[in-house]
């Protein structure tokens, strides 16, 4: 049972920084998705991949994984870069 720990990213429709300070522990898929023969929907018998746990900080997520023997990889948060430009640059 492996998992990944990451910080929630800002959505494309979001301009502020609300709800970007939480850390998430998600389990990776144990088996591939397969189409249902009757409806055609894709699914699997793996219920662990539906579990999504949130934590206030990275250390709490790592402690949870260690406590329950979960092999977890921590994904670093990408650096936030600002693109500074003047409004007049839109008309050049």
Short mmCIF file of N, CA, C and O in Angstrom, two decimals:
data_model
loop_
_atom_site.label_atom_id
_atom_site.label_comp_id
_atom_site.label_asym_id
_atom_site.label_seq_id
_atom_site.Cartn_x
_atom_site.Cartn_y
_atom_site.Cartn_z
N UNK A 1 0.85 -1.16 0.00
CA UNK A 1 0.00 0.00 0.00
C UNK A 1 0.91 1.24 0.00
O UNK A 1 1.60 1.51 0.96
N UNK A 2 0.91 1.94 -1.11
CA UNK A 2 1.72 3.15 -1.22
C UNK A 2 0.81 4.36 -1.36
O UNK A 2 -0.32 4.26 -1.83
N UNK A 3 1.33 5.50 -0.95
CA UNK A 3 0.55 6.73 -1.00
C UNK A 3 1.45 7.87 -1.40
O UNK A 3 2.68 7.75 -1.43
N UNK A 4 0.84 8.99 -1.72
CA UNK A 4 1.60 10.20 -2.01
C UNK A 4 1.06 11.33 -1.15
O UNK A 4 -0.14 11.42 -0.89
N UNK A 5 1.97 12.18 -0.70
CA UNK A 5 1.63 13.33 0.14
C UNK A 5 1.97 14.58 -0.65
O UNK A 5 3.09 14.71 -1.15
N UNK A 6 1.01 15.48 -0.78
CA UNK A 6 1.24 16.71 -1.52
C UNK A 6 0.40 17.83 -0.94
O UNK A 6 -0.56 17.59 -0.21
N UNK A 7 0.77 19.06 -1.27
CA UNK A 7 0.01 20.22 -0.83
C UNK A 7 -1.03 20.55 -1.89
O UNK A 7 -0.74 20.48 -3.09
N UNK A 8 -2.24 20.89 -1.46
CA UNK A 8 -3.30 21.16 -2.43
C UNK A 8 -2.94 22.37 -3.28
O UNK A 8 -2.59 23.42 -2.75
N UNK A 9 -3.00 22.24 -4.59
CA UNK A 9 -2.68 23.35 -5.47
C UNK A 9 -3.85 24.32 -5.61
O UNK A 9 -4.99 23.98 -5.32
N UNK A 10 -3.53 25.50 -6.06
CA UNK A 10 -4.57 26.49 -6.33
C UNK A 10 -5.25 26.12 -7.64
O UNK A 10 -4.61 25.73 -8.60
N UNK A 11 -6.57 26.21 -7.67
CA UNK A 11 -7.29 25.86 -8.89
C UNK A 11 -7.11 26.95 -9.95
O UNK A 11 -6.76 28.08 -9.64
N UNK A 12 -7.38 26.61 -11.19
CA UNK A 12 -7.22 27.57 -12.28
C UNK A 12 -8.23 28.71 -12.18
O UNK A 12 -7.99 29.80 -12.69
N UNK A 13 -9.34 28.47 -11.52
CA UNK A 13 -10.37 29.49 -11.40
C UNK A 13 -10.24 30.30 -10.11
O UNK A 13 -11.10 31.09 -9.79
N UNK A 14 -9.16 30.09 -9.39
CA UNK A 14 -8.98 30.71 -8.09
C UNK A 14 -7.88 31.75 -8.16
O UNK A 14 -6.79 31.48 -8.65
N UNK A 15 -8.15 32.96 -7.67
CA UNK A 15 -7.13 33.99 -7.68
C UNK A 15 -6.47 34.15 -6.32
O UNK A 15 -5.34 34.59 -6.22
N UNK A 16 -7.15 33.77 -5.26
CA UNK A 16 -6.62 33.90 -3.92
C UNK A 16 -5.86 32.66 -3.49
O UNK A 16 -5.61 31.75 -4.27
N UNK A 17 -5.49 32.62 -2.22
CA UNK A 17 -4.72 31.50 -1.69
C UNK A 17 -5.51 30.67 -0.69
O UNK A 17 -4.94 29.94 0.11
N UNK A 18 -6.84 30.77 -0.70
CA UNK A 18 -7.66 30.03 0.25
C UNK A 18 -7.56 28.53 -0.01
O UNK A 18 -7.51 28.07 -1.15
N UNK A 19 -7.52 27.77 1.04
CA UNK A 19 -7.49 26.30 1.02
C UNK A 19 -6.28 25.72 0.30
O UNK A 19 -6.32 24.60 -0.19
N UNK A 20 -5.18 26.48 0.22
CA UNK A 20 -3.96 25.95 -0.38
C UNK A 20 -2.93 25.58 0.67
O UNK A 20 -1.82 25.20 0.31
N UNK A 21 -3.29 25.69 1.95
CA UNK A 21 -2.34 25.38 3.00
C UNK A 21 -2.53 23.99 3.59
O UNK A 21 -1.83 23.60 4.50
N UNK A 22 -3.45 23.20 3.05
CA UNK A 22 -3.66 21.84 3.56
C UNK A 22 -2.82 20.83 2.78
O UNK A 22 -2.51 21.04 1.61
N UNK A 23 -2.47 19.77 3.45
CA UNK A 23 -1.70 18.68 2.84
C UNK A 23 -2.60 17.47 2.71
O UNK A 23 -3.46 17.21 3.55
N UNK A 24 -2.43 16.72 1.64
CA UNK A 24 -3.30 15.60 1.30
C UNK A 24 -2.48 14.31 1.21
O UNK A 24 -1.38 14.31 0.66
N UNK A 25 -3.04 13.23 1.74
CA UNK A 25 -2.47 11.90 1.58
C UNK A 25 -3.45 11.10 0.73
O UNK A 25 -4.60 10.90 1.14
N UNK A 26 -3.01 10.69 -0.45
CA UNK A 26 -3.84 9.89 -1.37
C UNK A 26 -3.15 8.57 -1.65
O UNK A 26 -1.94 8.53 -1.87
N UNK A 27 -3.91 7.51 -1.67
CA UNK A 27 -3.37 6.19 -2.00
C UNK A 27 -3.32 6.02 -3.50
O UNK A 27 -4.20 6.46 -4.22
N UNK A 28 -2.27 5.35 -3.97
CA UNK A 28 -2.12 5.08 -5.39
C UNK A 28 -2.94 3.84 -5.76
O UNK A 28 -3.23 3.00 -4.92
N UNK A 29 -3.27 3.74 -7.03
CA UNK A 29 -4.09 2.62 -7.50
C UNK A 29 -3.33 1.31 -7.40
O UNK A 29 -2.18 1.21 -7.79
N UNK A 30 -4.01 0.29 -6.89
CA UNK A 30 -3.42 -1.04 -6.78
C UNK A 30 -3.69 -1.87 -8.04
O UNK A 30 -2.97 -2.80 -8.34
N UNK A 31 -4.75 -1.53 -8.77
CA UNK A 31 -5.07 -2.24 -10.01
C UNK A 31 -5.58 -1.25 -11.04
O UNK A 31 -6.06 -0.17 -10.70
N UNK A 32 -5.49 -1.63 -12.28
CA UNK A 32 -5.88 -0.74 -13.38
C UNK A 32 -7.40 -0.65 -13.49
O UNK A 32 -8.13 -1.56 -13.09
N UNK A 33 -7.85 0.45 -14.07
CA UNK A 33 -9.28 0.62 -14.34
C UNK A 33 -9.67 -0.28 -15.52
O UNK A 33 -8.91 -0.47 -16.46
N UNK A 34 -10.88 -0.80 -15.45
CA UNK A 34 -11.38 -1.62 -16.55
C UNK A 34 -12.83 -1.24 -16.82
O UNK A 34 -13.56 -0.86 -15.90
N UNK A 35 -13.28 -1.33 -18.07
CA UNK A 35 -14.66 -0.94 -18.38
C UNK A 35 -15.66 -1.97 -17.87
O UNK A 35 -15.42 -3.18 -17.95
N UNK A 36 -16.77 -1.48 -17.37
CA UNK A 36 -17.86 -2.34 -16.94
C UNK A 36 -18.55 -2.91 -18.19
O UNK A 36 -18.86 -2.16 -19.12
N UNK A 37 -18.80 -4.21 -18.25
CA UNK A 37 -19.38 -4.78 -19.47
C UNK A 37 -20.80 -4.31 -19.76
O UNK A 37 -21.20 -4.25 -20.92
N UNK A 38 -21.56 -3.95 -18.74
CA UNK A 38 -22.95 -3.56 -18.95
C UNK A 38 -23.08 -2.08 -19.29
O UNK A 38 -23.68 -1.71 -20.31
N UNK A 39 -22.51 -1.21 -18.48
CA UNK A 39 -22.68 0.24 -18.65
C UNK A 39 -21.52 0.90 -19.42
O UNK A 39 -21.69 1.97 -19.97
N UNK A 40 -20.35 0.28 -19.40
CA UNK A 40 -19.21 0.87 -20.07
C UNK A 40 -18.43 1.85 -19.22
O UNK A 40 -17.46 2.44 -19.68
N UNK A 41 -18.85 2.06 -17.97
CA UNK A 41 -18.12 2.95 -17.09
C UNK A 41 -16.82 2.30 -16.66
O UNK A 41 -16.73 1.08 -16.55
N UNK A 42 -15.80 3.10 -16.42
CA UNK A 42 -14.53 2.52 -15.98
C UNK A 42 -14.50 2.48 -14.46
O UNK A 42 -14.95 3.39 -13.79
N UNK A 43 -13.99 1.39 -13.94
CA UNK A 43 -13.92 1.21 -12.50
C UNK A 43 -13.02 0.05 -12.16
O UNK A 43 -12.47 -0.62 -13.02
N UNK A 44 -12.83 -0.16 -10.86
CA UNK A 44 -12.02 -1.28 -10.39
C UNK A 44 -12.50 -1.68 -9.01
O UNK A 44 -13.34 -1.01 -8.40
N UNK A 45 -11.95 -2.73 -8.49
CA UNK A 45 -12.29 -3.20 -7.16
C UNK A 45 -11.44 -2.56 -6.08
O UNK A 45 -11.57 -2.89 -4.91
N UNK A 46 -10.57 -1.66 -6.47
CA UNK A 46 -9.66 -1.00 -5.53
C UNK A 46 -10.38 0.15 -4.84
O UNK A 46 -10.64 1.19 -5.44
N UNK A 47 -10.70 -0.02 -3.57
CA UNK A 47 -11.39 1.04 -2.84
C UNK A 47 -10.43 1.99 -2.13
O UNK A 47 -10.83 3.08 -1.74
N UNK A 48 -9.16 1.58 -1.97
CA UNK A 48 -8.18 2.46 -1.31
C UNK A 48 -7.93 3.72 -2.12
O UNK A 48 -7.62 4.76 -1.55
N UNK A 49 -8.05 3.66 -3.44
CA UNK A 49 -7.77 4.83 -4.27
C UNK A 49 -8.81 5.93 -4.09
O UNK A 49 -8.61 7.06 -4.52
N UNK A 50 -9.93 5.61 -3.44
CA UNK A 50 -10.97 6.61 -3.19
C UNK A 50 -10.73 7.39 -1.91
O UNK A 50 -11.39 8.39 -1.67
N UNK A 51 -9.78 6.94 -1.09
CA UNK A 51 -9.51 7.57 0.20
C UNK A 51 -8.61 8.79 -0.01
O UNK A 51 -7.58 8.70 -0.68
N UNK A 52 -9.02 9.92 0.57
CA UNK A 52 -8.25 11.16 0.48
C UNK A 52 -8.28 11.81 1.86
O UNK A 52 -9.32 12.30 2.30
N UNK A 53 -7.14 11.79 2.55
CA UNK A 53 -7.05 12.33 3.90
C UNK A 53 -6.37 13.69 3.86
O UNK A 53 -5.37 13.87 3.16
N UNK A 54 -6.89 14.66 4.61
CA UNK A 54 -6.29 15.99 4.66
C UNK A 54 -5.67 16.22 6.02
O UNK A 54 -6.18 15.76 7.05
N UNK A 55 -4.57 16.97 6.03
CA UNK A 55 -3.82 17.27 7.24
C UNK A 55 -3.45 18.75 7.25
O UNK A 55 -3.30 19.37 6.19
N UNK A 56 -3.25 19.33 8.44
CA UNK A 56 -2.92 20.76 8.51
C UNK A 56 -1.49 21.07 8.05
O UNK A 56 -1.22 22.18 7.59
N UNK A 57 -0.57 20.11 8.18
CA UNK A 57 0.80 20.35 7.73
C UNK A 57 1.44 19.05 7.25
O UNK A 57 0.89 17.96 7.42
N UNK A 58 2.61 19.19 6.63
CA UNK A 58 3.30 18.05 6.03
C UNK A 58 3.73 17.04 7.08
O UNK A 58 3.63 15.84 6.88
N UNK A 59 4.19 17.52 8.22
CA UNK A 59 4.69 16.63 9.26
C UNK A 59 3.57 15.75 9.82
O UNK A 59 3.78 14.58 10.11
N UNK A 60 2.37 16.28 9.95
CA UNK A 60 1.24 15.48 10.44
C UNK A 60 0.92 14.36 9.46
O UNK A 60 0.61 13.24 9.86
N UNK A 61 0.99 14.64 8.17
CA UNK A 61 0.74 13.61 7.16
C UNK A 61 1.81 12.53 7.19
O UNK A 61 1.51 11.34 7.08
N UNK A 62 3.06 12.94 7.34
CA UNK A 62 4.16 11.97 7.42
C UNK A 62 4.05 11.12 8.68
O UNK A 62 4.29 9.91 8.63
N UNK A 63 3.67 11.74 9.79
CA UNK A 63 3.51 10.98 11.04
C UNK A 63 2.39 9.96 10.92
O UNK A 63 2.51 8.84 11.42
N UNK A 64 1.29 10.31 10.27
CA UNK A 64 0.18 9.38 10.06
C UNK A 64 0.64 8.18 9.23
O UNK A 64 0.32 7.04 9.55
N UNK A 65 1.37 8.46 8.16
CA UNK A 65 1.85 7.38 7.29
C UNK A 65 2.80 6.45 8.05
O UNK A 65 2.72 5.22 7.91
N UNK A 66 3.68 7.01 8.85
CA UNK A 66 4.61 6.18 9.62
C UNK A 66 3.88 5.36 10.68
O UNK A 66 4.20 4.20 10.91
N UNK A 67 2.88 5.96 11.32
CA UNK A 67 2.14 5.28 12.39
C UNK A 67 1.42 4.04 11.87
O UNK A 67 1.38 3.01 12.53
N UNK A 68 0.86 4.12 10.67
CA UNK A 68 0.10 3.01 10.11
C UNK A 68 0.87 2.19 9.08
O UNK A 68 0.28 1.36 8.39
N UNK A 69 2.17 2.42 8.96
CA UNK A 69 3.01 1.61 8.08
C UNK A 69 2.72 1.80 6.60
O UNK A 69 2.81 0.85 5.82
N UNK A 70 2.40 3.02 6.20
CA UNK A 70 2.10 3.31 4.81
C UNK A 70 3.37 3.88 4.16
O UNK A 70 3.96 4.83 4.67
N UNK A 71 3.80 3.28 3.06
CA UNK A 71 4.94 3.80 2.32
C UNK A 71 4.48 5.03 1.54
O UNK A 71 3.72 4.91 0.58
N UNK A 72 4.92 6.20 1.96
CA UNK A 72 4.44 7.44 1.35
C UNK A 72 5.60 8.23 0.74
O UNK A 72 6.69 8.27 1.30
N UNK A 73 5.32 8.82 -0.42
CA UNK A 73 6.29 9.71 -1.07
C UNK A 73 5.77 11.13 -0.92
O UNK A 73 4.59 11.40 -1.17
N UNK A 74 6.65 12.04 -0.54
CA UNK A 74 6.26 13.44 -0.38
C UNK A 74 6.64 14.19 -1.65
O UNK A 74 7.80 14.17 -2.08
N UNK A 75 5.66 14.82 -2.28
CA UNK A 75 5.90 15.62 -3.48
C UNK A 75 6.08 17.07 -3.05
O UNK A 75 5.22 17.63 -2.37
N UNK A 76 7.19 17.65 -3.45
CA UNK A 76 7.48 19.03 -3.07
C UNK A 76 6.53 19.99 -3.77
O UNK A 76 6.08 19.75 -4.89
N UNK A 77 6.22 21.07 -3.08
CA UNK A 77 5.36 22.10 -3.65
C UNK A 77 6.16 22.89 -4.67
O UNK A 77 7.27 23.35 -4.37
N UNK A 78 5.65 23.07 -5.88
CA UNK A 78 6.41 23.83 -6.87
C UNK A 78 6.54 25.30 -6.46
O UNK A 78 5.66 25.86 -5.80
N UNK A 79 7.64 25.90 -6.84
CA UNK A 79 7.89 27.31 -6.51
C UNK A 79 6.89 28.20 -7.24
O UNK A 79 6.56 27.96 -8.41
N UNK A 80 6.43 29.21 -6.55
CA UNK A 80 5.47 30.12 -7.14
C UNK A 80 6.23 31.31 -7.72
O UNK A 80 6.90 32.04 -7.00
N UNK A 81 6.11 31.49 -9.00
CA UNK A 81 6.79 32.60 -9.66
C UNK A 81 5.79 33.65 -10.10
O UNK A 81 4.68 33.33 -10.52
N UNK A 82 6.19 34.87 -10.00
CA UNK A 82 5.33 35.96 -10.43
C UNK A 82 5.78 36.48 -11.79
O UNK A 82 6.97 36.62 -12.04
N UNK A 83 4.84 36.74 -12.65
CA UNK A 83 5.15 37.31 -13.95
C UNK A 83 4.79 38.79 -13.86
O UNK A 83 3.62 39.17 -13.92
N UNK A 84 5.79 39.61 -13.67
CA UNK A 84 5.57 41.04 -13.52
C UNK A 84 5.58 41.70 -14.88
O UNK A 84 6.54 41.59 -15.65
N UNK A 85 4.49 42.39 -15.18
CA UNK A 85 4.42 43.13 -16.43
C UNK A 85 3.47 44.29 -16.22
O UNK A 85 2.59 44.26 -15.37
N UNK A 86 3.66 45.29 -17.01
CA UNK A 86 2.82 46.47 -16.94
C UNK A 86 1.57 46.27 -17.81
O UNK A 86 1.56 45.48 -18.75
N UNK A 87 0.54 47.01 -17.50
CA UNK A 87 -0.69 46.92 -18.27
C UNK A 87 -0.46 47.35 -19.73
O UNK A 87 -1.06 46.80 -20.65
N UNK A 88 0.46 48.26 -19.93
CA UNK A 88 0.75 48.75 -21.29
C UNK A 88 1.36 47.66 -22.17
O UNK A 88 1.29 47.73 -23.40
N UNK A 89 1.96 46.62 -21.56
CA UNK A 89 2.55 45.53 -22.34
C UNK A 89 1.50 44.74 -23.10
O UNK A 89 1.83 44.04 -24.06
N UNK A 90 0.24 44.83 -22.72
CA UNK A 90 -0.82 44.13 -23.43
C UNK A 90 -1.07 44.72 -24.81
O UNK A 90 -1.71 44.09 -25.65
N UNK A 91 -0.62 45.93 -25.07
CA UNK A 91 -0.89 46.62 -26.32
C UNK A 91 0.33 46.75 -27.21
O UNK A 91 0.33 47.52 -28.14
N UNK A 92 1.38 46.02 -26.95
CA UNK A 92 2.59 46.09 -27.78
C UNK A 92 2.58 45.04 -28.82
O UNK A 92 2.01 44.05 -28.80
#
